[in-house]
Amino acid sequence: EIVMTQSPATLSVSPGERATLSCRASQSVSSNLAWYQQKPGQAPRLLIYGASTRATGIPARFSGSGSGTEFTLTISSLQSEDFAVYYCQQYNNWPPYSFGQGTKLEIK
Amino acid sequence: EVQLVESGGGLVQPGGSLRLSCAASGFPFTSAWMSWVRQAPGKGLEWVGRIKSGGTTDYAAPVKGRFTLSRDDSTNTLYLQMNSLKTEDTALYYCIAVITGTAAHPYFDSWGQGTLVTVSS
């Protein structure tokens, strides 16, 4: 089973600044990685798939990069609505589809 | 518009059973792979199981042998039969459809709002 590890657990950033979230896989997942955003009381929402492709309707300030075992989600200029929990997920070797434990992005 | 509406959650005693339903609309259900993902209170996301178009199923290790996924393509409904429930199964259960994804790239592009299952005596 592939283990996904996200860092940091919590990230404090000021509005307007850049946020960089990391995700590491225990073995290569090629580019078969997705990022999800979850706001309090809401279901997760797909942000990025294929490591770097934005899902429909996702603003351009969200970008993903990486392949193999190291991945990054970058939010270029944080808006108030971006403060949430972010999860990475691999879908290269399944089952199971494994998620990271999440990074909470909070207002500094 | 894609809609996934879960129902059937509630309070059940350890060892009991519950069946969750997910009513799907707005996309070709018959050809979609469907999954359940759960989230324990205050915790992260955990994949539970998947059913392909055609009915092949896969399960996460913690639920294998206790949970069963099924689908009714005539009514566009996904089911999760949960038996021998344990306290650690307490979670919000999300229904998920793979619509824009493919068999080779089955990312989770559509999520329901979830139904809460509480296992407690």
PDB file of N, CA and C in Angstrom, chain B residues 24-110:
ATOM      1  N   ALA B  24     -28.040   9.244  -7.635  1.00  0.00           N
ATOM      2  CA  ALA B  24     -27.204   9.986  -8.569  1.00  0.00           C
ATOM      3  C   ALA B  24     -28.024  10.534  -9.719  1.00  0.00           C
ATOM      4  N   SER B  25     -27.652  11.708 -10.187  1.00  0.00           N
ATOM      5  CA  SER B  25     -28.318  12.292 -11.354  1.00  0.00           C
ATOM      6  C   SER B  25     -27.378  13.268 -12.033  1.00  0.00           C
ATOM      7  N   GLY B  26     -27.686  13.575 -13.302  1.00  0.00           N
ATOM      8  CA  GLY B  26     -26.920  14.584 -14.027  1.00  0.00           C
ATOM      9  C   GLY B  26     -25.718  14.069 -14.777  1.00  0.00           C
ATOM     10  N   PHE B  27     -25.528  12.772 -14.809  1.00  0.00           N
ATOM     11  CA  PHE B  27     -24.402  12.189 -15.536  1.00  0.00           C
ATOM     12  C   PHE B  27     -24.750  10.747 -15.889  1.00  0.00           C
ATOM     13  N   PRO B  28     -24.005  10.130 -16.816  1.00  0.00           N
ATOM     14  CA  PRO B  28     -24.302   8.749 -17.218  1.00  0.00           C
ATOM     15  C   PRO B  28     -23.865   7.760 -16.147  1.00  0.00           C
ATOM     16  N   PHE B  29     -24.763   7.485 -15.215  1.00  0.00           N
ATOM     17  CA  PHE B  29     -24.452   6.648 -14.055  1.00  0.00           C
ATOM     18  C   PHE B  29     -23.957   5.266 -14.468  1.00  0.00           C
ATOM     19  N   THR B  30     -24.562   4.703 -15.478  1.00  0.00           N
ATOM     20  CA  THR B  30     -24.260   3.328 -15.873  1.00  0.00           C
ATOM     21  C   THR B  30     -22.773   3.139 -16.176  1.00  0.00           C
ATOM     22  N   SER B  31     -22.131   4.147 -16.722  1.00  0.00           N
ATOM     23  CA  SER B  31     -20.732   4.022 -17.112  1.00  0.00           C
ATOM     24  C   SER B  31     -19.763   4.567 -16.073  1.00  0.00           C
ATOM     25  N   ALA B  32     -20.263   5.078 -14.968  1.00  0.00           N
ATOM     26  CA  ALA B  32     -19.396   5.724 -13.975  1.00  0.00           C
ATOM     27  C   ALA B  32     -18.905   4.737 -12.917  1.00  0.00           C
ATOM     28  N   TRP B  33     -17.615   4.852 -12.578  1.00  0.00           N
ATOM     29  CA  TRP B  33     -17.112   4.158 -11.390  1.00  0.00           C
ATOM     30  C   TRP B  33     -17.543   4.966 -10.175  1.00  0.00           C
ATOM     31  N   MET B  34     -17.953   4.274  -9.134  1.00  0.00           N
ATOM     32  CA  MET B  34     -18.451   4.932  -7.934  1.00  0.00           C
ATOM     33  C   MET B  34     -17.664   4.445  -6.723  1.00  0.00           C
ATOM     34  N   SER B  35     -17.452   5.339  -5.774  1.00  0.00           N
ATOM     35  CA  SER B  35     -16.739   4.983  -4.547  1.00  0.00           C
ATOM     36  C   SER B  35     -17.448   5.559  -3.333  1.00  0.00           C
ATOM     37  N   TRP B  36     -17.072   5.022  -2.185  1.00  0.00           N
ATOM     38  CA  TRP B  36     -17.427   5.618  -0.895  1.00  0.00           C
ATOM     39  C   TRP B  36     -16.117   5.991  -0.196  1.00  0.00           C
ATOM     40  N   VAL B  37     -16.114   7.178   0.381  1.00  0.00           N
ATOM     41  CA  VAL B  37     -14.999   7.657   1.205  1.00  0.00           C
ATOM     42  C   VAL B  37     -15.600   8.094   2.533  1.00  0.00           C
ATOM     43  N   ARG B  38     -14.930   7.813   3.632  1.00  0.00           N
ATOM     44  CA  ARG B  38     -15.450   8.222   4.929  1.00  0.00           C
ATOM     45  C   ARG B  38     -14.476   9.127   5.651  1.00  0.00           C
ATOM     46  N   GLN B  39     -15.039   9.857   6.603  1.00  0.00           N
ATOM     47  CA  GLN B  39     -14.238  10.803   7.383  1.00  0.00           C
ATOM     48  C   GLN B  39     -14.731  10.755   8.817  1.00  0.00           C
ATOM     49  N   ALA B  40     -13.914  10.186   9.695  1.00  0.00           N
ATOM     50  CA  ALA B  40     -14.239  10.152  11.111  1.00  0.00           C
ATOM     51  C   ALA B  40     -14.220  11.579  11.652  1.00  0.00           C
ATOM     52  N   PRO B  41     -14.957  11.852  12.722  1.00  0.00           N
ATOM     53  CA  PRO B  41     -15.034  13.206  13.264  1.00  0.00           C
ATOM     54  C   PRO B  41     -13.664  13.802  13.546  1.00  0.00           C
ATOM     55  N   GLY B  42     -13.376  14.938  12.924  1.00  0.00           N
ATOM     56  CA  GLY B  42     -12.109  15.618  13.136  1.00  0.00           C
ATOM     57  C   GLY B  42     -10.905  14.974  12.484  1.00  0.00           C
ATOM     58  N   LYS B  43     -11.132  13.975  11.642  1.00  0.00           N
ATOM     59  CA  LYS B  43     -10.028  13.229  11.032  1.00  0.00           C
ATOM     60  C   LYS B  43      -9.976  13.440   9.523  1.00  0.00           C
ATOM     61  N   GLY B  44      -9.067  12.732   8.874  1.00  0.00           N
ATOM     62  CA  GLY B  44      -8.877  12.850   7.440  1.00  0.00           C
ATOM     63  C   GLY B  44      -9.784  11.919   6.650  1.00  0.00           C
ATOM     64  N   LEU B  45      -9.480  11.821   5.363  1.00  0.00           N
ATOM     65  CA  LEU B  45     -10.291  11.045   4.430  1.00  0.00           C
ATOM     66  C   LEU B  45      -9.764   9.625   4.313  1.00  0.00           C
ATOM     67  N   GLU B  46     -10.691   8.679   4.250  1.00  0.00           N
ATOM     68  CA  GLU B  46     -10.330   7.268   4.109  1.00  0.00           C
ATOM     69  C   GLU B  46     -11.218   6.631   3.049  1.00  0.00           C
ATOM     70  N   TRP B  47     -10.595   6.082   2.027  1.00  0.00           N
ATOM     71  CA  TRP B  47     -11.346   5.386   0.996  1.00  0.00           C
ATOM     72  C   TRP B  47     -11.899   4.079   1.558  1.00  0.00           C
ATOM     73  N   VAL B  48     -13.169   3.791   1.242  1.00  0.00           N
ATOM     74  CA  VAL B  48     -13.857   2.619   1.775  1.00  0.00           C
ATOM     75  C   VAL B  48     -13.955   1.507   0.724  1.00  0.00           C
ATOM     76  N   GLY B  49     -14.429   1.860  -0.465  1.00  0.00           N
ATOM     77  CA  GLY B  49     -14.597   0.840  -1.483  1.00  0.00           C
ATOM     78  C   GLY B  49     -15.027   1.451  -2.797  1.00  0.00           C
ATOM     79  N   ARG B  50     -14.968   0.631  -3.851  1.00  0.00           N
ATOM     80  CA  ARG B  50     -15.271   1.098  -5.190  1.00  0.00           C
ATOM     81  C   ARG B  50     -16.022   0.029  -5.954  1.00  0.00           C
ATOM     82  N   ILE B  51     -16.936   0.482  -6.809  1.00  0.00           N
ATOM     83  CA  ILE B  51     -17.618  -0.418  -7.720  1.00  0.00           C
ATOM     84  C   ILE B  51     -17.493   0.145  -9.124  1.00  0.00           C
ATOM     85  N   LYS B  52     -16.988  -0.668 -10.018  1.00  0.00           N
ATOM     86  CA  LYS B  52     -16.832  -0.240 -11.395  1.00  0.00           C
ATOM     87  C   LYS B  52     -18.167  -0.339 -12.135  1.00  0.00           C
ATOM     88  N   SER B  53     -18.243   0.305 -13.278  1.00  0.00           N
ATOM     89  CA  SER B  53     -19.365   0.045 -14.169  1.00  0.00           C
ATOM     90  C   SER B  53     -19.265  -1.432 -14.544  1.00  0.00           C
ATOM     91  N   GLY B  54     -20.324  -2.158 -14.437  1.00  0.00           N
ATOM     92  CA  GLY B  54     -20.269  -3.596 -14.661  1.00  0.00           C
ATOM     93  C   GLY B  54     -20.301  -4.372 -13.364  1.00  0.00           C
ATOM     94  N   GLY B  55     -19.954  -3.701 -12.226  1.00  0.00           N
ATOM     95  CA  GLY B  55     -20.194  -4.310 -10.932  1.00  0.00           C
ATOM     96  C   GLY B  55     -18.998  -4.855 -10.174  1.00  0.00           C
ATOM     97  N   THR B  56     -17.805  -4.823 -10.754  1.00  0.00           N
ATOM     98  CA  THR B  56     -16.635  -5.307 -10.010  1.00  0.00           C
ATOM     99  C   THR B  56     -16.361  -4.406  -8.816  1.00  0.00           C
ATOM    100  N   THR B  57     -16.076  -5.014  -7.673  1.00  0.00           N
ATOM    101  CA  THR B  57     -15.878  -4.246  -6.448  1.00  0.00           C
ATOM    102  C   THR B  57     -14.481  -4.460  -5.849  1.00  0.00           C
ATOM    103  N   ASP B  58     -14.027  -3.461  -5.113  1.00  0.00           N
ATOM    104  CA  ASP B  58     -12.798  -3.525  -4.322  1.00  0.00           C
ATOM    105  C   ASP B  58     -13.062  -2.813  -3.008  1.00  0.00           C
ATOM    106  N   TYR B  59     -12.358  -3.255  -1.956  1.00  0.00           N
ATOM    107  CA  TYR B  59     -12.604  -2.718  -0.628  1.00  0.00           C
ATOM    108  C   TYR B  59     -11.300  -2.405   0.088  1.00  0.00           C
ATOM    109  N   ALA B  60     -11.387  -1.436   0.998  1.00  0.00           N
ATOM    110  CA  ALA B  60     -10.262  -1.175   1.888  1.00  0.00           C
ATOM    111  C   ALA B  60     -10.182  -2.296   2.920  1.00  0.00           C
ATOM    112  N   ALA B  61      -8.967  -2.552   3.383  1.00  0.00           N
ATOM    113  CA  ALA B  61      -8.754  -3.659   4.318  1.00  0.00           C
ATOM    114  C   ALA B  61      -9.630  -3.583   5.571  1.00  0.00           C
ATOM    115  N   PRO B  62      -9.821  -2.392   6.181  1.00  0.00           N
ATOM    116  CA  PRO B  62     -10.602  -2.349   7.432  1.00  0.00           C
ATOM    117  C   PRO B  62     -12.073  -2.752   7.277  1.00  0.00           C
ATOM    118  N   VAL B  63     -12.605  -2.741   6.059  1.00  0.00           N
ATOM    119  CA  VAL B  63     -14.031  -3.032   5.871  1.00  0.00           C
ATOM    120  C   VAL B  63     -14.266  -4.299   5.062  1.00  0.00           C
ATOM    121  N   LYS B  64     -13.231  -4.867   4.506  1.00  0.00           N
ATOM    122  CA  LYS B  64     -13.385  -6.047   3.666  1.00  0.00           C
ATOM    123  C   LYS B  64     -14.007  -7.185   4.456  1.00  0.00           C
ATOM    124  N   GLY B  65     -15.029  -7.798   3.856  1.00  0.00           N
ATOM    125  CA  GLY B  65     -15.737  -8.888   4.522  1.00  0.00           C
ATOM    126  C   GLY B  65     -16.917  -8.423   5.360  1.00  0.00           C
ATOM    127  N   ARG B  66     -16.992  -7.111   5.626  1.00  0.00           N
ATOM    128  CA  ARG B  66     -18.111  -6.578   6.419  1.00  0.00           C
ATOM    129  C   ARG B  66     -19.004  -5.652   5.592  1.00  0.00           C
ATOM    130  N   PHE B  67     -18.398  -4.933   4.652  1.00  0.00           N
ATOM    131  CA  PHE B  67     -19.140  -3.967   3.829  1.00  0.00           C
ATOM    132  C   PHE B  67     -19.293  -4.519   2.418  1.00  0.00           C
ATOM    133  N   THR B  68     -20.412  -4.169   1.779  1.00  0.00           N
ATOM    134  CA  THR B  68     -20.660  -4.587   0.399  1.00  0.00           C
ATOM    135  C   THR B  68     -21.214  -3.422  -0.404  1.00  0.00           C
ATOM    136  N   LEU B  69     -20.547  -3.131  -1.508  1.00  0.00           N
ATOM    137  CA  LEU B  69     -21.059  -2.125  -2.436  1.00  0.00           C
ATOM    138  C   LEU B  69     -21.895  -2.806  -3.504  1.00  0.00           C
ATOM    139  N   SER B  70     -22.956  -2.123  -3.903  1.00  0.00           N
ATOM    140  CA  SER B  70     -23.752  -2.582  -5.032  1.00  0.00           C
ATOM    141  C   SER B  70     -24.336  -1.364  -5.737  1.00  0.00           C
ATOM    142  N   ARG B  71     -24.850  -1.588  -6.910  1.00  0.00           N
ATOM    143  CA  ARG B  71     -25.428  -0.488  -7.689  1.00  0.00           C
ATOM    144  C   ARG B  71     -26.657  -0.988  -8.425  1.00  0.00           C
ATOM    145  N   ASP B  72     -27.612  -0.088  -8.594  1.00  0.00           N
ATOM    146  CA  ASP B  72     -28.794  -0.368  -9.386  1.00  0.00           C
ATOM    147  C   ASP B  72     -28.804   0.627 -10.529  1.00  0.00           C
ATOM    148  N   ASP B  73     -28.381   0.186 -11.683  1.00  0.00           N
ATOM    149  CA  ASP B  73     -28.285   1.083 -12.829  1.00  0.00           C
ATOM    150  C   ASP B  73     -29.654   1.494 -13.357  1.00  0.00           C
ATOM    151  N   SER B  74     -30.696   0.767 -12.999  1.00  0.00           N
ATOM    152  CA  SER B  74     -32.040   1.127 -13.467  1.00  0.00           C
ATOM    153  C   SER B  74     -32.597   2.324 -12.708  1.00  0.00           C
ATOM    154  N   THR B  75     -32.086   2.547 -11.494  1.00  0.00           N
ATOM    155  CA  THR B  75     -32.564   3.675 -10.686  1.00  0.00           C
ATOM    156  C   THR B  75     -31.443   4.661 -10.369  1.00  0.00           C
ATOM    157  N   ASN B  76     -30.277   4.458 -10.947  1.00  0.00           N
ATOM    158  CA  ASN B  76     -29.125   5.346 -10.704  1.00  0.00           C
ATOM    159  C   ASN B  76     -28.823   5.475  -9.212  1.00  0.00           C
ATOM    160  N   THR B  77     -28.752   4.350  -8.544  1.00  0.00           N
ATOM    161  CA  THR B  77     -28.538   4.357  -7.094  1.00  0.00           C
ATOM    162  C   THR B  77     -27.358   3.462  -6.724  1.00  0.00           C
ATOM    163  N   LEU B  78     -26.527   3.997  -5.847  1.00  0.00           N
ATOM    164  CA  LEU B  78     -25.394   3.268  -5.283  1.00  0.00           C
ATOM    165  C   LEU B  78     -25.738   2.896  -3.845  1.00  0.00           C
ATOM    166  N   TYR B  79     -25.303   1.729  -3.435  1.00  0.00           N
ATOM    167  CA  TYR B  79     -25.579   1.266  -2.074  1.00  0.00           C
ATOM    168  C   TYR B  79     -24.287   0.867  -1.361  1.00  0.00           C
ATOM    169  N   LEU B  80     -24.326   0.997  -0.032  1.00  0.00           N
ATOM    170  CA  LEU B  80     -23.263   0.480   0.809  1.00  0.00           C
ATOM    171  C   LEU B  80     -23.921  -0.265   1.971  1.00  0.00           C
ATOM    172  N   GLN B  81     -23.846  -1.585   1.927  1.00  0.00           N
ATOM    173  CA  GLN B  81     -24.363  -2.415   3.011  1.00  0.00           C
ATOM    174  C   GLN B  81     -23.255  -2.608   4.033  1.00  0.00           C
ATOM    175  N   MET B  82     -23.506  -2.189   5.251  1.00  0.00           N
ATOM    176  CA  MET B  82     -22.495  -2.251   6.309  1.00  0.00           C
ATOM    177  C   MET B  82     -22.975  -3.204   7.400  1.00  0.00           C
ATOM    178  N   ASN B  83     -22.248  -4.285   7.594  1.00  0.00           N
ATOM    179  CA  ASN B  83     -22.577  -5.280   8.619  1.00  0.00           C
ATOM    180  C   ASN B  83     -21.482  -5.328   9.672  1.00  0.00           C
ATOM    181  N   SER B  84     -21.798  -5.951  10.793  1.00  0.00           N
ATOM    182  CA  SER B  84     -20.826  -6.118  11.887  1.00  0.00           C
ATOM    183  C   SER B  84     -20.136  -4.789  12.200  1.00  0.00           C
ATOM    184  N   LEU B  85     -20.915  -3.754  12.361  1.00  0.00           N
ATOM    185  CA  LEU B  85     -20.356  -2.417  12.544  1.00  0.00           C
ATOM    186  C   LEU B  85     -19.600  -2.303  13.858  1.00  0.00           C
ATOM    187  N   LYS B  86     -18.520  -1.512  13.800  1.00  0.00           N
ATOM    188  CA  LYS B  86     -17.671  -1.274  14.945  1.00  0.00           C
ATOM    189  C   LYS B  86     -17.685   0.221  15.281  1.00  0.00           C
ATOM    190  N   THR B  87     -17.283   0.550  16.494  1.00  0.00           N
ATOM    191  CA  THR B  87     -17.274   1.967  16.877  1.00  0.00           C
ATOM    192  C   THR B  87     -16.354   2.772  15.961  1.00  0.00           C
ATOM    193  N   GLU B  88     -15.308   2.132  15.479  1.00  0.00           N
ATOM    194  CA  GLU B  88     -14.370   2.848  14.602  1.00  0.00           C
ATOM    195  C   GLU B  88     -14.920   3.085  13.196  1.00  0.00           C
ATOM    196  N   ASP B  89     -16.103   2.573  12.911  1.00  0.00           N
ATOM    197  CA  ASP B  89     -16.756   2.879  11.632  1.00  0.00           C
ATOM    198  C   ASP B  89     -17.537   4.190  11.690  1.00  0.00           C
ATOM    199  N   THR B  90     -17.601   4.801  12.873  1.00  0.00           N
ATOM    200  CA  THR B  90     -18.288   6.084  13.016  1.00  0.00           C
ATOM    201  C   THR B  90     -17.614   7.130  12.128  1.00  0.00           C
ATOM    202  N   ALA B  91     -18.400   7.716  11.228  1.00  0.00           N
ATOM    203  CA  ALA B  91     -17.833   8.658  10.264  1.00  0.00           C
ATOM    204  C   ALA B  91     -18.935   9.264   9.412  1.00  0.00           C
ATOM    205  N   LEU B  92     -18.562  10.307   8.701  1.00  0.00           N
ATOM    206  CA  LEU B  92     -19.388  10.855   7.634  1.00  0.00           C
ATOM    207  C   LEU B  92     -19.008  10.102   6.367  1.00  0.00           C
ATOM    208  N   TYR B  93     -19.984   9.518   5.707  1.00  0.00           N
ATOM    209  CA  TYR B  93     -19.725   8.706   4.521  1.00  0.00           C
ATOM    210  C   TYR B  93     -20.118   9.485   3.264  1.00  0.00           C
ATOM    211  N   TYR B  94     -19.142   9.680   2.380  1.00  0.00           N
ATOM    212  CA  TYR B  94     -19.356  10.412   1.137  1.00  0.00           C
ATOM    213  C   TYR B  94     -19.482   9.443  -0.035  1.00  0.00           C
ATOM    214  N   CYS B  95     -20.430   9.735  -0.889  1.00  0.00           N
ATOM    215  CA  CYS B  95     -20.594   9.042  -2.166  1.00  0.00           C
ATOM    216  C   CYS B  95     -19.827   9.824  -3.230  1.00  0.00           C
ATOM    217  N   ILE B  96     -19.100   9.129  -4.063  1.00  0.00           N
ATOM    218  CA  ILE B  96     -18.240   9.766  -5.051  1.00  0.00           C
ATOM    219  C   ILE B  96     -18.425   9.144  -6.423  1.00  0.00           C
ATOM    220  N   ALA B  97     -18.442   9.995  -7.436  1.00  0.00           N
ATOM    221  CA  ALA B  97     -18.531   9.538  -8.817  1.00  0.00           C
ATOM    222  C   ALA B  97     -17.277   9.951  -9.587  1.00  0.00           C
ATOM    223  N   VAL B  98     -16.775   9.038 -10.381  1.00  0.00           N
ATOM    224  CA  VAL B  98     -15.686   9.346 -11.319  1.00  0.00           C
ATOM    225  C   VAL B  98     -16.346   9.610 -12.668  1.00  0.00           C
ATOM    226  N   ILE B  99     -16.422  10.879 -13.031  1.00  0.00           N
ATOM    227  CA  ILE B  99     -17.151  11.264 -14.246  1.00  0.00           C
ATOM    228  C   ILE B  99     -16.190  11.723 -15.329  1.00  0.00           C
ATOM    229  N   THR B 100     -15.394  12.745 -15.046  1.00  0.00           N
ATOM    230  CA  THR B 100     -14.435  13.218 -16.048  1.00  0.00           C
ATOM    231  C   THR B 100     -13.182  12.362 -16.047  1.00  0.00           C
ATOM    232  N   GLY B 101     -12.956  11.649 -14.959  1.00  0.00           N
ATOM    233  CA  GLY B 101     -11.831  10.739 -14.916  1.00  0.00           C
ATOM    234  C   GLY B 101     -12.083   9.524 -15.785  1.00  0.00           C
ATOM    235  N   THR B 102     -11.081   8.691 -15.901  1.00  0.00           N
ATOM    236  CA  THR B 102     -11.189   7.498 -16.739  1.00  0.00           C
ATOM    237  C   THR B 102     -10.774   6.283 -15.928  1.00  0.00           C
ATOM    238  N   ALA B 103     -10.863   5.126 -16.522  1.00  0.00           N
ATOM    239  CA  ALA B 103     -10.446   3.902 -15.841  1.00  0.00           C
ATOM    240  C   ALA B 103      -8.958   3.953 -15.503  1.00  0.00           C
ATOM    241  N   ALA B 104      -8.180   4.607 -16.333  1.00  0.00           N
ATOM    242  CA  ALA B 104      -6.745   4.716 -16.076  1.00  0.00           C
ATOM    243  C   ALA B 104      -6.422   5.845 -15.098  1.00  0.00           C
ATOM    244  N   HIS B 105      -7.307   6.796 -14.974  1.00  0.00           N
ATOM    245  CA  HIS B 105      -7.082   7.970 -14.117  1.00  0.00           C
ATOM    246  C   HIS B 105      -8.355   8.260 -13.334  1.00  0.00           C
ATOM    247  N   PRO B 106      -8.666   7.437 -12.356  1.00  0.00           N
ATOM    248  CA  PRO B 106      -9.960   7.530 -11.672  1.00  0.00           C
ATOM    249  C   PRO B 106      -9.960   8.487 -10.492  1.00  0.00           C
ATOM    250  N   TYR B 107      -9.623   9.744 -10.741  1.00  0.00           N
ATOM    251  CA  TYR B 107      -9.670  10.704  -9.636  1.00  0.00           C
ATOM    252  C   TYR B 107     -11.130  11.015  -9.304  1.00  0.00           C
ATOM    253  N   PHE B 108     -11.339  11.543  -8.091  1.00  0.00           N
ATOM    254  CA  PHE B 108     -12.696  11.722  -7.565  1.00  0.00           C
ATOM    255  C   PHE B 108     -13.200  13.127  -7.881  1.00  0.00           C
ATOM    256  N   ASP B 109     -13.917  13.282  -8.992  1.00  0.00           N
ATOM    257  CA  ASP B 109     -14.287  14.624  -9.413  1.00  0.00           C
ATOM    258  C   ASP B 109     -15.630  15.101  -8.881  1.00  0.00           C
ATOM    259  N   SER B 110     -16.473  14.195  -8.355  1.00  0.00           N
ATOM    260  CA  SER B 110     -17.777  14.633  -7.852  1.00  0.00           C
ATOM    261  C   SER B 110     -18.082  13.967  -6.524  1.00  0.00           C
TER     262      SER B 110
END
